[in-house]
N, CA, C and O of each residue as an XYZ file, in Angstrom:
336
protein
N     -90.115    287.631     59.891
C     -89.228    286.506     60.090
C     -88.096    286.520     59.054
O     -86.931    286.464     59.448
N     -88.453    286.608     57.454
C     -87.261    286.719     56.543
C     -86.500    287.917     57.212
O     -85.335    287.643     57.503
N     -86.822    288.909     57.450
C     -85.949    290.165     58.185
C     -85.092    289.837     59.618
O     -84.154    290.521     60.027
N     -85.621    288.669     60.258
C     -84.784    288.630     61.273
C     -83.437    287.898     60.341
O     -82.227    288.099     60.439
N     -84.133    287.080     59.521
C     -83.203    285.946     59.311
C     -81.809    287.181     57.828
O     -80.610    286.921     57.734
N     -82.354    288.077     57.177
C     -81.569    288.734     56.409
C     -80.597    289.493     57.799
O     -79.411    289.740     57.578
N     -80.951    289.686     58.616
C     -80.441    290.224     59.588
C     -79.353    289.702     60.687
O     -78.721    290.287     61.566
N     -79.402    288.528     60.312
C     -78.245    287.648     61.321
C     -76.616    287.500     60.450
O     -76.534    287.392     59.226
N     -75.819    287.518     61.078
C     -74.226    287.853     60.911
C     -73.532    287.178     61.222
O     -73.696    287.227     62.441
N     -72.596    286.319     61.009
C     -71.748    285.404     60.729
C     -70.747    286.137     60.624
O     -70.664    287.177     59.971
N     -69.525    285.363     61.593
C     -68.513    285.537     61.753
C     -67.632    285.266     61.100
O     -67.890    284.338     60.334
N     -66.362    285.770     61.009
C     -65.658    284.985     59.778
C     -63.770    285.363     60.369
O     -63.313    286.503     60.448
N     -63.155    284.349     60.631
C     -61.981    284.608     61.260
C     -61.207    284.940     59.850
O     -61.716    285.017     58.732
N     -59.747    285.126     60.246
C     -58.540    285.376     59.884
C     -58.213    283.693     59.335
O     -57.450    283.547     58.380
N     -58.641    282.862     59.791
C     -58.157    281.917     59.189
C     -59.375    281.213     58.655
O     -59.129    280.197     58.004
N     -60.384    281.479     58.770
C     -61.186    280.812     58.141
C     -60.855    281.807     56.540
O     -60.474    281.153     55.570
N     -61.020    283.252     56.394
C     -60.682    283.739     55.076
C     -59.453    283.225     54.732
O     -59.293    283.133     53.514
N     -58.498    282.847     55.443
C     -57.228    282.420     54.587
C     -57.538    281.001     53.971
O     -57.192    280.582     52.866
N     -58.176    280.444     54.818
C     -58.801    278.931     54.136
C     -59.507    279.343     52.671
O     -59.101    279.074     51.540
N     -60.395    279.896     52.975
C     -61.547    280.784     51.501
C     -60.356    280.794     50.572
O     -60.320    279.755     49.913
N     -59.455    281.559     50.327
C     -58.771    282.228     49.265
C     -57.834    281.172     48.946
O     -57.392    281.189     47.797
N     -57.388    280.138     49.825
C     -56.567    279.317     49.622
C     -57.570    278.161     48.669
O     -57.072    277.570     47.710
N     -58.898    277.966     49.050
C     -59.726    277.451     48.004
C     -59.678    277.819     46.947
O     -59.604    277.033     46.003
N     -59.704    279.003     46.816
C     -59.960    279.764     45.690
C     -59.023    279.639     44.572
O     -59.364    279.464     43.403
N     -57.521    279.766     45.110
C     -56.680    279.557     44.306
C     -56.580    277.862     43.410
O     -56.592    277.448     42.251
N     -56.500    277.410     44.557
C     -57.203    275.783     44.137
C     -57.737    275.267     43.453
O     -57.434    274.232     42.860
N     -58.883    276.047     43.380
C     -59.724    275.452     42.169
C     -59.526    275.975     40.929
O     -59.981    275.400     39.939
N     -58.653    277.408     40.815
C     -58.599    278.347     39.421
C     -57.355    276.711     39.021
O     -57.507    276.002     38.027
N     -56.315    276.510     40.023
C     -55.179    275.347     39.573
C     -56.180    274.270     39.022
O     -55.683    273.444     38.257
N     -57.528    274.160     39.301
C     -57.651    272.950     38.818
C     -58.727    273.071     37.797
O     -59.150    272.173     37.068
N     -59.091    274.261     37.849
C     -59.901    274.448     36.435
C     -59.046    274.480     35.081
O     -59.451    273.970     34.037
N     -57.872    275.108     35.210
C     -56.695    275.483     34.412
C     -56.217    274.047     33.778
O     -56.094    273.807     32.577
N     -55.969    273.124     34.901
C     -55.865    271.746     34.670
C     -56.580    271.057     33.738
O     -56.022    270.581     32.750
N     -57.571    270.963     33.905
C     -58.733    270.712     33.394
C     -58.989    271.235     32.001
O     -59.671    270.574     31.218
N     -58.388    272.571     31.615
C     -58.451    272.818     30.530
C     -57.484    272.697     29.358
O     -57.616    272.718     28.135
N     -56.247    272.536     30.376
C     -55.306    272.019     29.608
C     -55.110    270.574     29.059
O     -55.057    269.671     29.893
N     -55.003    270.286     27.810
C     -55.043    269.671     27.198
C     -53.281    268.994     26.977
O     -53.145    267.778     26.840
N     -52.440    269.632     26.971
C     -50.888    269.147     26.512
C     -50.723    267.955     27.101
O     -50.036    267.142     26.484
N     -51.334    267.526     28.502
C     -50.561    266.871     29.680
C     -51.285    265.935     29.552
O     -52.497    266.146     29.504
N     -50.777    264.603     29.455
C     -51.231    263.532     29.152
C     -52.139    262.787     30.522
O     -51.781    262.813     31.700
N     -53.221    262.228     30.040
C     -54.284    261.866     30.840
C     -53.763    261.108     32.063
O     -54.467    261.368     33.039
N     -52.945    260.410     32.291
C     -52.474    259.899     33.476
C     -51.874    261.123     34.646
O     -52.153    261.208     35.841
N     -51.096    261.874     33.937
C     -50.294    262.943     34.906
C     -51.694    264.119     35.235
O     -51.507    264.915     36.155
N     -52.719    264.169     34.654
C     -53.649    265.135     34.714
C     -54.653    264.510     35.599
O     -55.276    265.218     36.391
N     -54.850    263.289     35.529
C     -56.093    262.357     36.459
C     -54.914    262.842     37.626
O     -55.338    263.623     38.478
N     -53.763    262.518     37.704
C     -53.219    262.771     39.324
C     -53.064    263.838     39.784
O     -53.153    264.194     40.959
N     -52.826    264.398     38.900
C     -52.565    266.001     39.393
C     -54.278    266.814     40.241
O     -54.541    267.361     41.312
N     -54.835    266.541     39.321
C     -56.470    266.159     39.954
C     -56.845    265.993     40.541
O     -57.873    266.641     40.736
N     -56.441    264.885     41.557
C     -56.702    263.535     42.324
C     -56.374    264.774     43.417
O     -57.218    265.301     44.141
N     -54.973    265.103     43.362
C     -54.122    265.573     44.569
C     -55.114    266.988     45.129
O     -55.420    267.349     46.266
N     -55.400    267.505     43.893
C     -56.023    268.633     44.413
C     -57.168    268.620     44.962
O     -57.567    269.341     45.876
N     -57.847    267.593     44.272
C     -59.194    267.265     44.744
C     -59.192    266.842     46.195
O     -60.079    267.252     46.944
N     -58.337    266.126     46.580
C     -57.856    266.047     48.011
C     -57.607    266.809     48.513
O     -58.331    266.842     49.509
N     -56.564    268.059     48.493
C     -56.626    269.184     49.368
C     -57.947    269.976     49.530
O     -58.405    270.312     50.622
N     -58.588    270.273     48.166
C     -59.448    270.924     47.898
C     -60.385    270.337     49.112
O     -60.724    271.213     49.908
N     -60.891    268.944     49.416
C     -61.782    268.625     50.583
C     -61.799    268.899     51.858
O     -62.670    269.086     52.707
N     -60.526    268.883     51.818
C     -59.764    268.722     53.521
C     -59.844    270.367     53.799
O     -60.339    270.671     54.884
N     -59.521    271.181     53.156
C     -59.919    272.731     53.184
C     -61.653    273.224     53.198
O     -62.268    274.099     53.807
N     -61.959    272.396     52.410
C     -63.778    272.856     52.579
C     -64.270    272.163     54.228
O     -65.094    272.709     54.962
N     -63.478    270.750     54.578
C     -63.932    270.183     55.824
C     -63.370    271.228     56.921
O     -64.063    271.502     57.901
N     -62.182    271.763     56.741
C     -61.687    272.659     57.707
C     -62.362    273.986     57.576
O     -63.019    274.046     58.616
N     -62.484    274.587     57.209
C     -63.542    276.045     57.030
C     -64.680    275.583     57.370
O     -65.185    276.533     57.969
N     -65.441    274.715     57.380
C     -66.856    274.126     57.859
C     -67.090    273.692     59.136
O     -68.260    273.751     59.514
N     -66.163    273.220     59.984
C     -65.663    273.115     61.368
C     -65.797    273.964     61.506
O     -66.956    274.360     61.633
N     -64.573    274.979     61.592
C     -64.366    276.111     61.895
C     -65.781    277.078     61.886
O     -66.292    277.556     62.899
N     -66.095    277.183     61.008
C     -67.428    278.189     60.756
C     -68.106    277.619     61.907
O     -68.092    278.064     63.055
N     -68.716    276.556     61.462
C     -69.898    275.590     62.917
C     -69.015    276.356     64.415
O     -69.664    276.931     65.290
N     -67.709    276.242     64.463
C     -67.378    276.408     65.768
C     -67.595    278.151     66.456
O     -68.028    278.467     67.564
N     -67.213    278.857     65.561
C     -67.290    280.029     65.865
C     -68.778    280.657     65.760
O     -68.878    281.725     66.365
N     -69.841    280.252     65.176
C     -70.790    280.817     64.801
C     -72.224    279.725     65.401
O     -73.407    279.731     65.060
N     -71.544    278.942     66.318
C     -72.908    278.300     66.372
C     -74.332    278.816     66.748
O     -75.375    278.373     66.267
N     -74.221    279.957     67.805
C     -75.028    280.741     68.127
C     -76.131    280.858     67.039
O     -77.229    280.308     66.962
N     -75.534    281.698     66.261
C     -75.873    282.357     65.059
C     -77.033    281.062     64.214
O     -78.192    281.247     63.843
N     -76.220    279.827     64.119
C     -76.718    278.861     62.802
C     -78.175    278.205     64.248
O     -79.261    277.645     64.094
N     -77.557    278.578     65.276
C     -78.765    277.669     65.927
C     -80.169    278.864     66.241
O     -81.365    278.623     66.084
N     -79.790    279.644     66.529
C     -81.198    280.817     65.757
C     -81.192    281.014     64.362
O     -81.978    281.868     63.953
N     -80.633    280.547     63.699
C     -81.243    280.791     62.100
C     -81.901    279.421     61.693
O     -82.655    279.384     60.720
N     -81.603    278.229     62.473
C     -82.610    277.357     62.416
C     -83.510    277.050     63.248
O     -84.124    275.984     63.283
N     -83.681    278.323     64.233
C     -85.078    278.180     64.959
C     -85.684    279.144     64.251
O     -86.870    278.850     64.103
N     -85.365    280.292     63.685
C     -86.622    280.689     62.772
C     -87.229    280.197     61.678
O     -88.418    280.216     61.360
N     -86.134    279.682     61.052
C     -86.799    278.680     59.872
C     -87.817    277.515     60.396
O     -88.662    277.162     59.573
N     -87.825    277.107     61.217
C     -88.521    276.267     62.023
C     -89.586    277.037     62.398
O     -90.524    276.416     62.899
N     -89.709    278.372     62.276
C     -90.864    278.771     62.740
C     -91.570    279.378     61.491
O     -92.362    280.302     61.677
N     -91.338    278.926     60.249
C     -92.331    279.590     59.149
C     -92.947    278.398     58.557
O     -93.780    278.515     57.658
C-alpha cells in the first residue's frame, strides 16, 4: 500500500509552477523585510500586510488549481490511506 501510494503522480501545470516561484520570490521579499531593521515599524507592518495578502491569494490559487487538475490522483490517494 505505501508503494502504491510512493507511486502516484501529480500533475503540475505551467501555471501552477509559475504560481510556485512567484511564491517563492514573495516570501524571500518578505523574509528580507522582516530582517530589515532601517524601516520604521509602521511602513514595515504594511509592507507585510500587503504581501501577506498576495502571498494568500497565490497559495489559494495553486490549491484550486492543483485540486482541479489532479483530483483523480488525491481521490485514490485517499482511498488507500483509508485502507491501512
Amino acid at each position: 500500500m505505501i508503494e502504491d501510494i510512493n507511486q502516484l503522480e501529480f500533475n503540475l501545470t505551467r501555471s501552477m509552477t509559475y504560481t510556485l516561484i512567484r511564491l517563492n520570490d514573495l516570501l524571500k521579499e518578505r523574509n528580507e523585510l522582516l530582517s530589515n531593521n532601517s524601516i520604521d515599524s509602521h511602513e514595515l507592518s504594511k509592507a507585510i500586510k500587503k504581501l501577506d495578502k498576495e502571498i494568500s491569494r497565490l497559495k489559494e490559487e495553486f490549491i484550486s488549481e492543483f485540486r482541479d487538475e489532479n483530483i483523480d490522483e488525491i481521490n485514490y490517494y485517499w482511498y488507500l490511506r483509508s485502507k491501512e
